[in-house]
mmCIF file of C-alpha atoms in Angstrom:
data_model
loop_
_atom_site.group_PDB
_atom_site.id
_atom_site.type_symbol
_atom_site.label_atom_id
_atom_site.label_comp_id
_atom_site.label_asym_id
_atom_site.label_seq_id
_atom_site.Cartn_x
_atom_site.Cartn_y
_atom_site.Cartn_z
ATOM 1 C CA GLU N 18 -94.102 -53.283 -72.045
ATOM 2 C CA THR N 19 -91.204 -54.595 -69.951
ATOM 3 C CA ILE N 20 -90.335 -58.245 -70.551
ATOM 4 C CA ASP N 21 -90.741 -60.061 -67.233
ATOM 5 C CA PRO N 22 -91.533 -63.573 -65.956
ATOM 6 C CA GLY N 23 -95.217 -62.715 -65.724
ATOM 7 C CA LEU N 24 -95.266 -61.920 -69.448
ATOM 8 C CA ALA N 25 -93.468 -65.196 -70.210
ATOM 9 C CA LYS N 26 -96.193 -67.145 -68.355
ATOM 10 C CA PHE N 27 -98.907 -65.266 -70.247
ATOM 11 C CA ILE N 28 -97.317 -66.026 -73.631
ATOM 12 C CA ALA N 29 -96.907 -69.710 -72.726
ATOM 13 C CA ARG N 30 -100.615 -69.894 -71.851
ATOM 14 C CA SER N 31 -101.538 -68.099 -75.077
ATOM 15 C CA TYR N 32 -99.618 -70.635 -77.162
ATOM 16 C CA GLN N 33 -101.454 -73.460 -75.397
ATOM 17 C CA GLU N 34 -104.788 -71.838 -76.221
ATOM 18 C CA ALA N 35 -103.682 -71.293 -79.831
ATOM 19 C CA ALA N 36 -102.795 -74.980 -80.138
ATOM 20 C CA SER N 37 -106.164 -76.023 -78.707
ATOM 21 C CA MET N 38 -107.865 -73.826 -81.352
ATOM 22 C CA ASN N 39 -105.709 -75.266 -84.170
ATOM 23 C CA ALA N 40 -104.450 -71.771 -84.984
ATOM 24 C CA GLU N 41 -102.451 -71.472 -88.221
ATOM 25 C CA MET N 42 -100.137 -68.735 -86.960
ATOM 26 C CA VAL N 43 -99.217 -66.715 -83.893
ATOM 27 C CA ILE N 44 -98.274 -63.064 -84.351
ATOM 28 C CA LEU N 45 -96.365 -61.294 -81.574
ATOM 29 C CA GLU N 46 -96.880 -57.535 -81.698
ATOM 30 C CA ILE N 47 -93.762 -56.039 -80.144
ATOM 31 C CA ASP N 48 -93.145 -52.628 -78.604
ATOM 32 C CA THR N 49 -90.744 -52.987 -75.677
ATOM 33 C CA PRO N 50 -87.597 -51.388 -74.203
ATOM 34 C CA GLY N 51 -86.458 -54.861 -73.085
ATOM 35 C CA GLY N 52 -86.407 -56.574 -69.729
ATOM 36 C CA ARG N 53 -85.206 -59.737 -68.043
ATOM 37 C CA VAL N 54 -82.943 -62.169 -69.906
ATOM 38 C CA ASP N 55 -84.426 -65.244 -68.200
ATOM 39 C CA ALA N 56 -87.955 -64.216 -69.224
ATOM 40 C CA ALA N 57 -86.833 -63.596 -72.825
ATOM 41 C CA LEU N 58 -85.206 -67.037 -72.943
ATOM 42 C CA GLU N 59 -88.420 -68.624 -71.660
ATOM 43 C CA ILE N 60 -90.430 -66.844 -74.371
ATOM 44 C CA ARG N 61 -87.909 -67.931 -77.033
ATOM 45 C CA ASP N 62 -88.262 -71.541 -75.889
ATOM 46 C CA THR N 63 -92.056 -71.281 -76.057
ATOM 47 C CA ILE N 64 -91.793 -70.073 -79.657
ATOM 48 C CA LYS N 65 -89.206 -72.719 -80.544
ATOM 49 C CA ASN N 66 -91.083 -75.641 -79.011
ATOM 50 C CA SER N 67 -94.464 -74.685 -80.429
ATOM 51 C CA GLY N 68 -95.671 -76.412 -83.579
ATOM 52 C CA ILE N 69 -97.383 -73.194 -84.664
ATOM 53 C CA PRO N 70 -95.464 -70.832 -87.018
ATOM 54 C CA THR N 71 -94.750 -67.495 -85.349
ATOM 55 C CA SER N 72 -94.312 -64.046 -86.876
ATOM 56 C CA ALA N 73 -93.356 -60.782 -85.165
ATOM 57 C CA LEU N 74 -94.661 -57.297 -85.921
ATOM 58 C CA VAL N 75 -92.423 -54.570 -84.481
ATOM 59 C CA LYS N 76 -94.795 -51.656 -83.926
ATOM 60 C CA SER N 77 -92.272 -49.225 -82.439
ATOM 61 C CA GLN N 78 -89.198 -50.691 -80.771
ATOM 62 C CA ALA N 79 -87.751 -54.150 -80.244
ATOM 63 C CA ILE N 80 -84.900 -53.248 -77.929
ATOM 64 C CA SER N 81 -82.644 -55.502 -75.827
ATOM 65 C CA ALA N 82 -84.561 -58.663 -74.864
ATOM 66 C CA GLY N 83 -87.269 -57.534 -77.304
ATOM 67 C CA SER N 84 -84.854 -57.906 -80.236
ATOM 68 C CA PHE N 85 -84.016 -61.437 -79.055
ATOM 69 C CA ILE N 86 -87.677 -62.463 -79.049
ATOM 70 C CA THR N 87 -88.195 -60.848 -82.451
ATOM 71 C CA ILE N 88 -85.363 -62.713 -84.194
ATOM 72 C CA ALA N 89 -86.657 -65.965 -82.644
ATOM 73 C CA THR N 90 -89.622 -65.802 -85.056
ATOM 74 C CA LYS N 91 -89.648 -67.015 -88.672
ATOM 75 C CA THR N 92 -91.091 -63.861 -90.230
ATOM 76 C CA ILE N 93 -90.573 -60.253 -89.096
ATOM 77 C CA GLY N 94 -92.622 -57.234 -90.088
ATOM 78 C CA MET N 95 -91.650 -53.694 -89.066
ATOM 79 C CA VAL N 96 -93.710 -50.517 -89.057
ATOM 80 C CA PRO N 97 -92.053 -47.383 -90.526
ATOM 81 C CA GLY N 98 -90.164 -45.591 -87.752
ATOM 82 C CA SER N 99 -89.532 -48.746 -85.721
ATOM 83 C CA THR N 100 -86.122 -50.013 -84.558
ATOM 84 C CA ILE N 101 -84.501 -53.249 -83.450
ATOM 85 C CA GLY N 102 -81.263 -53.965 -81.526
ATOM 86 C CA ASP N 103 -79.338 -52.525 -78.552
ATOM 87 C CA ALA N 104 -79.291 -55.860 -76.698
ATOM 88 C CA GLU N 105 -76.269 -55.339 -74.444
ATOM 89 C CA PRO N 106 -76.893 -57.141 -71.119
ATOM 90 C CA ARG N 107 -76.722 -54.884 -68.104
ATOM 91 C CA VAL N 108 -76.794 -55.243 -64.340
ATOM 92 C CA GLY N 109 -78.362 -52.065 -62.990
ATOM 93 C CA ASP N 110 -76.587 -49.214 -64.761
ATOM 94 C CA GLU N 111 -73.441 -51.229 -65.398
ATOM 95 C CA ARG N 112 -72.468 -53.444 -68.305
ATOM 96 C CA ALA N 113 -72.692 -57.148 -67.441
ATOM 97 C CA ASP N 114 -69.490 -59.110 -66.886
ATOM 98 C CA GLU N 115 -67.755 -61.057 -69.659
ATOM 99 C CA LYS N 116 -69.321 -64.367 -68.598
ATOM 100 C CA MET N 117 -72.848 -63.033 -68.990
ATOM 101 C CA LEU N 118 -71.916 -61.102 -72.130
ATOM 102 C CA SER N 119 -70.454 -64.217 -73.775
ATOM 103 C CA TYR N 120 -73.526 -66.300 -72.908
ATOM 104 C CA TRP N 121 -76.019 -63.736 -74.212
ATOM 105 C CA ARG N 122 -73.947 -63.086 -77.358
ATOM 106 C CA GLY N 123 -73.993 -66.817 -78.119
ATOM 107 C CA GLU N 124 -77.756 -67.085 -77.561
ATOM 108 C CA MET N 125 -78.418 -64.151 -79.894
ATOM 109 C CA ALA N 126 -76.136 -65.586 -82.580
ATOM 110 C CA ALA N 127 -77.619 -69.097 -82.386
ATOM 111 C CA THR N 128 -81.207 -67.797 -82.449
ATOM 112 C CA ALA N 129 -80.467 -65.616 -85.487
ATOM 113 C CA GLU N 130 -78.791 -68.480 -87.336
ATOM 114 C CA ALA N 131 -81.695 -70.837 -86.602
ATOM 115 C CA ASN N 132 -83.961 -68.483 -88.544
ATOM 116 C CA GLY N 133 -81.569 -67.798 -91.415
ATOM 117 C CA ARG N 134 -80.210 -64.447 -90.226
ATOM 118 C CA ASP N 135 -76.641 -63.120 -90.021
ATOM 119 C CA ARG N 136 -75.069 -64.123 -86.677
ATOM 120 C CA ASN N 137 -72.547 -61.248 -86.737
ATOM 121 C CA ILE N 138 -75.319 -58.655 -86.837
ATOM 122 C CA ALA N 139 -77.007 -60.322 -83.874
ATOM 123 C CA MET N 140 -73.735 -60.373 -81.910
ATOM 124 C CA ALA N 141 -73.071 -56.700 -82.742
ATOM 125 C CA MET N 142 -76.398 -55.877 -81.093
ATOM 126 C CA VAL N 143 -74.991 -57.413 -77.889
ATOM 127 C CA ASP N 144 -71.254 -56.705 -77.866
ATOM 128 C CA ARG N 145 -69.879 -53.217 -78.503
ATOM 129 C CA ASP N 146 -66.458 -54.680 -79.224
ATOM 130 C CA ILE N 147 -67.733 -56.224 -82.479
ATOM 131 C CA GLU N 148 -67.167 -54.050 -85.543
ATOM 132 C CA ILE N 149 -68.980 -54.454 -88.866
ATOM 133 C CA PRO N 150 -67.460 -52.127 -91.495
ATOM 134 C CA GLY N 151 -69.992 -49.727 -92.947
ATOM 135 C CA LEU N 152 -72.590 -50.647 -90.314
ATOM 136 C CA VAL N 153 -71.269 -50.225 -86.780
ATOM 137 C CA GLU N 154 -67.858 -49.200 -85.455
ATOM 138 C CA LYS N 155 -66.105 -50.733 -82.486
ATOM 139 C CA GLY N 156 -67.306 -49.340 -79.163
ATOM 140 C CA LYS N 157 -70.919 -48.876 -80.364
ATOM 141 C CA ILE N 158 -73.974 -51.088 -79.893
ATOM 142 C CA LEU N 159 -75.849 -51.868 -83.093
ATOM 143 C CA THR N 160 -79.453 -50.713 -83.480
ATOM 144 C CA LEU N 161 -81.133 -51.024 -86.876
ATOM 145 C CA THR N 162 -83.819 -48.805 -88.362
ATOM 146 C CA TYR N 163 -86.685 -50.517 -90.166
ATOM 147 C CA ASN N 164 -85.081 -49.900 -93.576
ATOM 148 C CA GLN N 165 -81.674 -51.166 -92.418
ATOM 149 C CA ALA N 166 -83.332 -54.238 -90.940
ATOM 150 C CA LYS N 167 -85.093 -54.919 -94.275
ATOM 151 C CA ASP N 168 -81.854 -54.560 -96.262
ATOM 152 C CA LEU N 169 -79.938 -56.867 -93.880
ATOM 153 C CA GLY N 170 -82.539 -59.609 -93.595
ATOM 154 C CA TYR N 171 -83.712 -58.662 -90.100
ATOM 155 C CA ALA N 172 -87.116 -57.608 -91.416
ATOM 156 C CA ASP N 173 -89.043 -59.431 -94.104
ATOM 157 C CA HIS N 174 -91.761 -56.855 -94.661
ATOM 158 C CA ILE N 175 -92.298 -53.131 -94.060
ATOM 159 C CA VAL N 176 -95.986 -52.667 -93.257
ATOM 160 C CA LYS N 177 -98.062 -49.842 -91.864
ATOM 161 C CA ASP N 178 -100.169 -51.927 -89.469
ATOM 162 C CA ARG N 179 -101.399 -55.376 -88.478
ATOM 163 C CA GLN N 180 -103.960 -55.586 -91.265
ATOM 164 C CA GLU N 181 -101.326 -55.042 -93.941
ATOM 165 C CA PHE N 182 -99.033 -57.563 -92.227
ATOM 166 C CA LEU N 183 -101.847 -60.153 -92.245
ATOM 167 C CA LYS N 184 -102.358 -59.465 -95.944
ATOM 168 C CA VAL N 185 -98.715 -60.049 -96.903
ATOM 169 C CA LEU N 186 -98.727 -63.228 -94.801
ATOM 170 C CA GLY N 187 -101.810 -64.475 -96.669
ATOM 171 C CA PHE N 188 -104.206 -64.172 -93.720
ATOM 172 C CA SER N 189 -106.231 -61.117 -94.708
ATOM 173 C CA GLU N 190 -109.496 -63.079 -94.476
ATOM 174 C CA ALA N 191 -108.544 -65.115 -91.419
ATOM 175 C CA GLU N 192 -110.283 -64.953 -88.071
ATOM 176 C CA VAL N 193 -108.044 -63.065 -85.633
ATOM 177 C CA ILE N 194 -108.219 -63.795 -81.896
ATOM 178 C CA GLU N 195 -106.335 -61.525 -79.491
ATOM 179 C CA ALA N 196 -104.912 -63.095 -76.349
ATOM 180 C CA GLU N 197 -105.532 -60.949 -73.298
ATOM 181 C CA LEU N 198 -104.055 -60.950 -69.816
ATOM 182 C CA SER N 199 -106.364 -62.361 -67.184
ATOM 183 C CA ALA N 200 -106.932 -60.430 -63.957
ATOM 184 C CA ALA N 201 -104.585 -62.815 -62.138
ATOM 185 C CA GLU N 202 -101.872 -62.369 -64.783
ATOM 186 C CA LYS N 203 -102.187 -58.582 -64.623
ATOM 187 C CA LEU N 204 -101.833 -58.735 -60.840
ATOM 188 C CA THR N 205 -98.869 -61.091 -61.198
ATOM 189 C CA ARG N 206 -97.041 -58.736 -63.574
ATOM 190 C CA ILE N 207 -97.587 -55.806 -61.206
ATOM 191 C CA VAL N 208 -96.509 -57.418 -57.949
ATOM 192 C CA THR N 209 -93.490 -59.210 -59.458
ATOM 193 C CA ASN N 210 -92.214 -55.996 -61.023
ATOM 194 C CA PRO N 211 -88.674 -55.355 -59.653
ATOM 195 C CA TYR N 212 -89.784 -51.889 -58.494
ATOM 196 C CA ILE N 213 -93.067 -52.957 -56.900
ATOM 197 C CA ALA N 214 -91.882 -56.103 -55.073
ATOM 198 C CA PRO N 215 -89.491 -54.248 -52.677
ATOM 199 C CA LEU N 216 -92.236 -51.694 -51.955
ATOM 200 C CA LEU N 217 -94.697 -54.444 -51.015
ATOM 201 C CA LEU N 218 -92.094 -56.064 -48.769
ATOM 202 C CA THR N 219 -91.337 -52.732 -47.099
ATOM 203 C CA LEU N 220 -95.019 -52.062 -46.374
ATOM 204 C CA GLY N 221 -95.503 -55.660 -45.233
ATOM 205 C CA ILE N 222 -92.604 -55.924 -42.802
ATOM 206 C CA ALA N 223 -92.884 -52.352 -41.536
ATOM 207 C CA GLY N 224 -96.643 -52.681 -41.078
ATOM 208 C CA LEU N 225 -96.306 -55.731 -38.838
ATOM 209 C CA VAL N 226 -93.477 -54.190 -36.788
ATOM 210 C CA ILE N 227 -95.339 -50.895 -36.331
ATOM 211 C CA GLU N 228 -98.517 -52.759 -35.357
ATOM 212 C CA VAL N 229 -96.670 -54.600 -32.575
ATOM 213 C CA LEU N 230 -94.776 -51.596 -31.217
ATOM 214 C CA THR N 231 -97.338 -48.798 -31.488
ATOM 215 C CA ILE N 232 -100.900 -48.149 -30.374
ATOM 216 C CA GLY N 233 -103.332 -47.702 -33.256
ATOM 217 C CA TRP N 234 -106.473 -48.973 -34.980
ATOM 218 C CA GLY N 235 -104.807 -51.944 -36.626
ATOM 219 C CA ILE N 236 -104.297 -50.039 -39.881
ATOM 220 C CA ALA N 237 -100.544 -50.725 -40.010
ATOM 221 C CA GLY N 238 -101.045 -54.430 -39.407
ATOM 222 C CA SER N 239 -103.803 -54.657 -42.027
ATOM 223 C CA VAL N 240 -101.639 -52.894 -44.619
ATOM 224 C CA GLY N 241 -98.730 -55.151 -43.697
ATOM 225 C CA ILE N 242 -100.692 -58.391 -44.057
ATOM 226 C CA PHE N 243 -102.302 -57.233 -47.330
ATOM 227 C CA SER N 244 -98.916 -56.218 -48.798
ATOM 228 C CA LEU N 245 -97.291 -59.528 -47.870
ATOM 229 C CA ALA N 246 -100.284 -61.417 -49.267
ATOM 230 C CA LEU N 247 -99.830 -59.573 -52.587
ATOM 231 C CA TYR N 248 -96.089 -60.289 -52.601
ATOM 232 C CA PHE N 249 -96.329 -64.012 -51.912
ATOM 233 C CA GLY N 250 -99.602 -64.492 -53.804
ATOM 234 C CA GLY N 251 -98.272 -62.802 -56.929
ATOM 235 C CA HIS N 252 -95.095 -64.849 -56.923
ATOM 236 C CA LEU N 253 -97.150 -67.992 -56.304
ATOM 237 C CA LEU N 254 -99.395 -67.249 -59.303
ATOM 238 C CA ALA N 255 -96.334 -66.513 -61.446
ATOM 239 C CA GLY N 256 -94.997 -69.969 -60.664
ATOM 240 C CA PHE N 257 -91.856 -68.676 -58.934
ATOM 241 C CA THR N 258 -92.639 -70.399 -55.668
ATOM 242 C CA GLY N 259 -94.915 -72.907 -53.955
ATOM 243 C CA TRP N 260 -96.979 -73.103 -50.797
ATOM 244 C CA GLU N 261 -93.999 -74.424 -48.855
ATOM 245 C CA VAL N 262 -92.345 -70.987 -49.012
ATOM 246 C CA ILE N 263 -95.485 -69.301 -47.675
ATOM 247 C CA LEU N 264 -95.641 -71.865 -44.857
ATOM 248 C CA LEU N 265 -91.979 -71.109 -44.127
ATOM 249 C CA PHE N 266 -92.838 -67.408 -43.734
ATOM 250 C CA ILE N 267 -95.769 -68.207 -41.415
ATOM 251 C CA LEU N 268 -93.471 -70.441 -39.340
ATOM 252 C CA GLY N 269 -91.078 -67.506 -38.989
ATOM 253 C CA ILE N 270 -93.874 -65.273 -37.674
ATOM 254 C CA ILE N 271 -94.918 -67.936 -35.159
ATOM 255 C CA LEU N 272 -91.354 -68.375 -33.886
ATOM 256 C CA LEU N 273 -90.984 -64.611 -33.426
ATOM 257 C CA GLY N 274 -94.255 -64.614 -31.504
ATOM 258 C CA PHE N 275 -92.837 -67.201 -29.104
ATOM 259 C CA GLU N 276 -89.663 -65.149 -28.765
ATOM 260 C CA ALA N 277 -91.619 -62.005 -27.885
ATOM 261 C CA LEU N 278 -93.228 -63.801 -24.938
ATOM 262 C CA ALA N 279 -89.954 -65.069 -23.507
ATOM 263 C CA PRO N 280 -87.156 -63.113 -21.801
ATOM 264 C CA GLY N 281 -83.906 -62.585 -23.671
ATOM 265 C CA PHE N 282 -83.288 -63.603 -27.283
ATOM 266 C CA GLY N 283 -82.675 -67.223 -28.232
ATOM 267 C CA LEU N 284 -83.187 -69.913 -30.834
ATOM 268 C CA PRO N 285 -86.874 -69.126 -31.600
ATOM 269 C CA GLY N 286 -85.966 -65.534 -32.468
ATOM 270 C CA ILE N 287 -82.983 -66.510 -34.607
ATOM 271 C CA GLY N 288 -84.986 -69.270 -36.302
ATOM 272 C CA GLY N 289 -87.940 -66.954 -36.930
ATOM 273 C CA ILE N 290 -85.803 -64.280 -38.574
ATOM 274 C CA GLY N 291 -84.037 -66.931 -40.650
ATOM 275 C CA CYS N 292 -87.322 -68.425 -41.859
ATOM 276 C CA ILE N 293 -88.735 -65.035 -42.863
ATOM 277 C CA LEU N 294 -85.608 -63.942 -44.737
ATOM 278 C CA ALA N 295 -85.306 -67.296 -46.493
ATOM 279 C CA SER N 296 -88.968 -67.308 -47.560
ATOM 280 C CA ILE N 297 -88.689 -63.819 -49.081
ATOM 281 C CA VAL N 298 -85.621 -64.747 -51.124
ATOM 282 C CA LEU N 299 -87.002 -68.146 -52.189
ATOM 283 C CA ALA N 300 -90.256 -66.558 -53.389
ATOM 284 C CA ALA N 301 -88.424 -64.274 -55.838
ATOM 285 C CA PRO N 302 -87.761 -65.269 -59.475
ATOM 286 C CA SER N 303 -83.997 -65.380 -58.766
ATOM 287 C CA TRP N 304 -81.572 -65.162 -55.836
ATOM 288 C CA GLU N 305 -80.346 -61.782 -57.043
ATOM 289 C CA ALA N 306 -83.846 -60.323 -57.310
ATOM 290 C CA GLY N 307 -84.775 -61.729 -53.902
ATOM 291 C CA ILE N 308 -81.720 -60.330 -52.130
ATOM 292 C CA ILE N 309 -82.106 -56.903 -53.758
ATOM 293 C CA SER N 310 -85.783 -56.752 -52.784
ATOM 294 C CA LEU N 311 -84.961 -57.849 -49.236
ATOM 295 C CA VAL N 312 -82.206 -55.267 -48.727
ATOM 296 C CA LEU N 313 -84.373 -52.444 -50.062
ATOM 297 C CA ALA N 314 -87.269 -53.609 -47.892
ATOM 298 C CA LEU N 315 -85.158 -53.666 -44.719
ATOM 299 C CA VAL N 316 -83.882 -50.142 -45.369
ATOM 300 C CA GLY N 317 -87.429 -48.917 -46.017
ATOM 301 C CA THR N 318 -88.708 -50.700 -42.903
ATOM 302 C CA ILE N 319 -86.149 -48.952 -40.670
ATOM 303 C CA VAL N 320 -87.177 -45.563 -42.050
ATOM 304 C CA LEU N 321 -90.912 -46.206 -41.616
ATOM 305 C CA VAL N 322 -90.523 -47.595 -38.092
ATOM 306 C CA MET N 323 -88.460 -44.558 -37.019
ATOM 307 C CA LEU N 324 -91.112 -42.236 -38.450
ATOM 308 C CA SER N 325 -93.851 -44.162 -36.654
ATOM 309 C CA PHE N 326 -92.109 -43.657 -33.313
ATOM 310 C CA LYS N 327 -92.034 -39.934 -33.953
ATOM 311 C CA PHE N 328 -95.736 -39.579 -34.749
ATOM 312 C CA LEU N 329 -97.431 -42.573 -33.090
ATOM 313 C CA THR N 330 -97.806 -43.633 -29.446
ATOM 314 C CA ARG N 331 -95.648 -46.589 -28.502
ATOM 315 C CA ARG N 332 -96.974 -49.607 -26.642
ATOM 316 C CA LYS N 333 -95.565 -50.553 -23.243
ATOM 317 C CA PHE N 334 -94.181 -53.613 -25.037
ATOM 318 C CA TRP N 335 -91.395 -51.348 -26.336
ATOM 319 C CA ASN N 336 -90.205 -50.733 -22.796
ATOM 320 C CA ARG N 337 -89.496 -54.444 -22.498
ATOM 321 C CA LEU N 338 -86.978 -54.163 -25.324
ATOM 322 C CA ILE N 339 -85.069 -51.059 -24.218
ATOM 323 C CA LEU N 340 -84.312 -49.237 -20.962
ATOM 324 C CA GLY N 341 -86.043 -45.919 -21.475
ATOM 325 C CA LEU N 342 -85.928 -44.603 -17.892
ATOM 326 C CA LYS N 343 -83.798 -41.582 -16.976
ATOM 327 C CA TYR N 344 -82.498 -40.931 -13.478
ATOM 328 C CA ASN N 345 -81.311 -37.718 -11.785
ATOM 329 C CA LYS N 346 -80.361 -36.529 -8.306
ATOM 330 C CA GLU N 347 -83.835 -35.134 -7.636
ATOM 331 C CA GLN N 348 -85.226 -38.668 -7.938
ATOM 332 C CA GLY N 349 -82.628 -40.020 -5.536
ATOM 333 C CA TYR N 350 -80.284 -41.445 -8.161
ATOM 334 C CA ILE N 351 -76.647 -41.495 -7.031
ATOM 335 C CA ALA N 352 -73.850 -41.475 -9.585
ATOM 336 C CA GLN N 353 -71.481 -44.343 -8.937
ATOM 337 C CA SER N 354 -68.268 -42.407 -8.387
ATOM 338 C CA GLN N 355 -67.885 -43.359 -4.711
ATOM 339 C CA ASP N 356 -66.731 -46.557 -2.986
ATOM 340 C CA LEU N 357 -69.482 -48.981 -3.975
ATOM 341 C CA SER N 358 -68.452 -51.647 -1.503
ATOM 342 C CA VAL N 359 -70.634 -49.932 1.122
ATOM 343 C CA TYR N 360 -73.672 -51.422 -0.622
ATOM 344 C CA ILE N 361 -72.547 -55.042 -0.272
ATOM 345 C CA ASN N 362 -75.145 -57.190 1.574
ATOM 346 C CA GLN N 363 -77.806 -54.474 1.246
ATOM 347 C CA LYS N 364 -81.178 -55.617 -0.038
ATOM 348 C CA GLY N 365 -83.873 -54.096 -2.196
ATOM 349 C CA VAL N 366 -86.081 -54.730 -5.222
ATOM 350 C CA ALA N 367 -85.445 -54.671 -8.965
ATOM 351 C CA TYR N 368 -86.655 -51.247 -10.060
ATOM 352 C CA THR N 369 -86.455 -52.276 -13.727
ATOM 353 C CA PRO N 370 -86.072 -55.668 -15.398
ATOM 354 C CA LEU N 371 -82.427 -56.746 -15.192
ATOM 355 C CA ARG N 372 -81.369 -58.108 -18.634
ATOM 356 C CA PRO N 373 -78.747 -58.426 -17.068
ATOM 357 C CA SER N 374 -78.286 -54.679 -16.470
ATOM 358 C CA GLY N 375 -80.824 -52.330 -15.010
ATOM 359 C CA SER N 376 -81.631 -50.509 -11.794
ATOM 360 C CA VAL N 377 -82.525 -51.514 -8.226
ATOM 361 C CA LEU N 378 -84.151 -49.618 -5.371
ATOM 362 C CA LEU N 379 -82.492 -50.442 -2.050
ATOM 363 C CA ASP N 380 -84.486 -50.608 1.165
ATOM 364 C CA ASN N 381 -82.889 -47.337 2.297
ATOM 365 C CA GLY N 382 -84.308 -45.533 -0.765
ATOM 366 C CA THR N 383 -81.115 -45.458 -2.839
ATOM 367 C CA LYS N 384 -81.352 -46.264 -6.555
ATOM 368 C CA LEU N 385 -78.357 -47.965 -8.135
ATOM 369 C CA ASP N 386 -77.284 -49.017 -11.593
ATOM 370 C CA VAL N 387 -76.494 -52.736 -11.314
ATOM 371 C CA VAL N 388 -75.892 -55.935 -13.262
ATOM 372 C CA THR N 389 -76.559 -59.585 -12.547
ATOM 373 C CA GLU N 390 -74.231 -62.498 -13.184
ATOM 374 C CA GLY N 391 -76.088 -63.086 -16.435
ATOM 375 C CA GLU N 392 -79.503 -64.265 -15.324
ATOM 376 C CA PHE N 393 -82.742 -62.397 -15.968
ATOM 377 C CA ILE N 394 -84.440 -60.828 -12.939
ATOM 378 C CA ALA N 395 -87.956 -59.475 -13.373
ATOM 379 C CA ARG N 396 -89.021 -56.094 -12.053
ATOM 380 C CA GLY N 397 -90.158 -56.249 -8.434
ATOM 381 C CA GLU N 398 -88.077 -59.265 -7.426
ATOM 382 C CA ARG N 399 -86.122 -59.043 -4.151
ATOM 383 C CA VAL N 400 -82.384 -58.738 -4.746
ATOM 384 C CA GLU N 401 -79.191 -58.474 -2.694
ATOM 385 C CA VAL N 402 -75.905 -56.745 -3.492
ATOM 386 C CA PHE N 403 -73.188 -59.348 -3.045
ATOM 387 C CA MET N 404 -70.243 -57.888 -4.951
ATOM 388 C CA ALA N 405 -68.757 -54.567 -6.099
ATOM 389 C CA GLU N 406 -66.032 -54.488 -8.759
ATOM 390 C CA GLY N 407 -64.779 -51.070 -9.793
ATOM 391 C CA SER N 408 -67.821 -49.229 -11.103
ATOM 392 C CA ARG N 409 -70.000 -52.356 -11.221
ATOM 393 C CA VAL N 410 -72.502 -53.356 -8.578
ATOM 394 C CA ILE N 411 -73.497 -57.014 -8.908
ATOM 395 C CA VAL N 412 -76.743 -58.361 -7.472
ATOM 396 C CA ARG N 413 -78.501 -61.700 -7.212
ATOM 397 C CA SER N 414 -82.112 -62.688 -6.739
ATOM 398 C CA LEU N 415 -83.345 -63.517 -3.270
ATOM 399 C CA ASN N 416 -86.526 -65.111 -4.642
ATOM 400 C CA LYS N 417 -84.548 -68.127 -5.858
ATOM 401 C CA GLU N 418 -82.934 -68.873 -2.475
#
């Protein structure tokens, strides 16, 4: 399947088990469209540093990072109809920059040379600007069929299946043990998938936000906590992160909880958001993967939260964050187009929380849009109008006198 960090960890564990069993050979059966460069490099290093000879059997395709892993082995077998090559590094749908291209081209060439294979063929699989007369023209990426690979030294044997490959290697009577993914490794590969990780983050963040702002049965919060547990737990099992990152995320949640209980928005809120964002990025296998997952998750969270407000009942907590009241003449609201100085020295109560803007109800029954000098005034506090500037009516609390 796709070459990812979870697969690299599985292969490293398999080599350790093979060494403990005194295995005479490891065979990698390959059928992959490619995957992550860093994971392929980790697998190559596992093969290189192992004292056990390694052979590769290409069952269908060894494309991109799969071709790199294949040529890292001493002996290659290919099944009729299989292919190897097309290892151009890409970022999304775009060709990687020259720096990345040069690095990957060098790694392919060096790995091929180390196993007695033509470096130019390996580089032509990476760089479309490399031309090999009679094989690949400039502007094309090289991919070899099984027969071409055999003729050019990129396949040592053409075999129909594993049993025939074992026979030509001299292991037809050997005991064969298949390494299998554990349940934890399967979970790790799923949750660290670049398509699944942003989805888990979206469900996690959106679930917690929806749980706080809407009335429900706790389903959103449960889904959110479960999704975040899968995200961080999977990355922890994969070895991408440690417990300190999870503790950083929990600290962020605690700080936001403190912020929700206090008026305004200050250091706890900023610190909480910073801790959560940092923990998500640090848990990912790379900065790029973490940032991409985070951006996609934030976009998805906004969409889900907006949908929840359309179909779910909001908690009163939401009214603390926004001014949702509407005023009209029938309710006694007076548009402030007249001389507002007439209200100076009049007293009343805060009709809404003043943060610092809001509304007051004067003792004569008039409702006014007002602001404070910056301080927070809770709903119900006694206030006095002490200044009028243009269209602004400025009040202060009488409770603090």
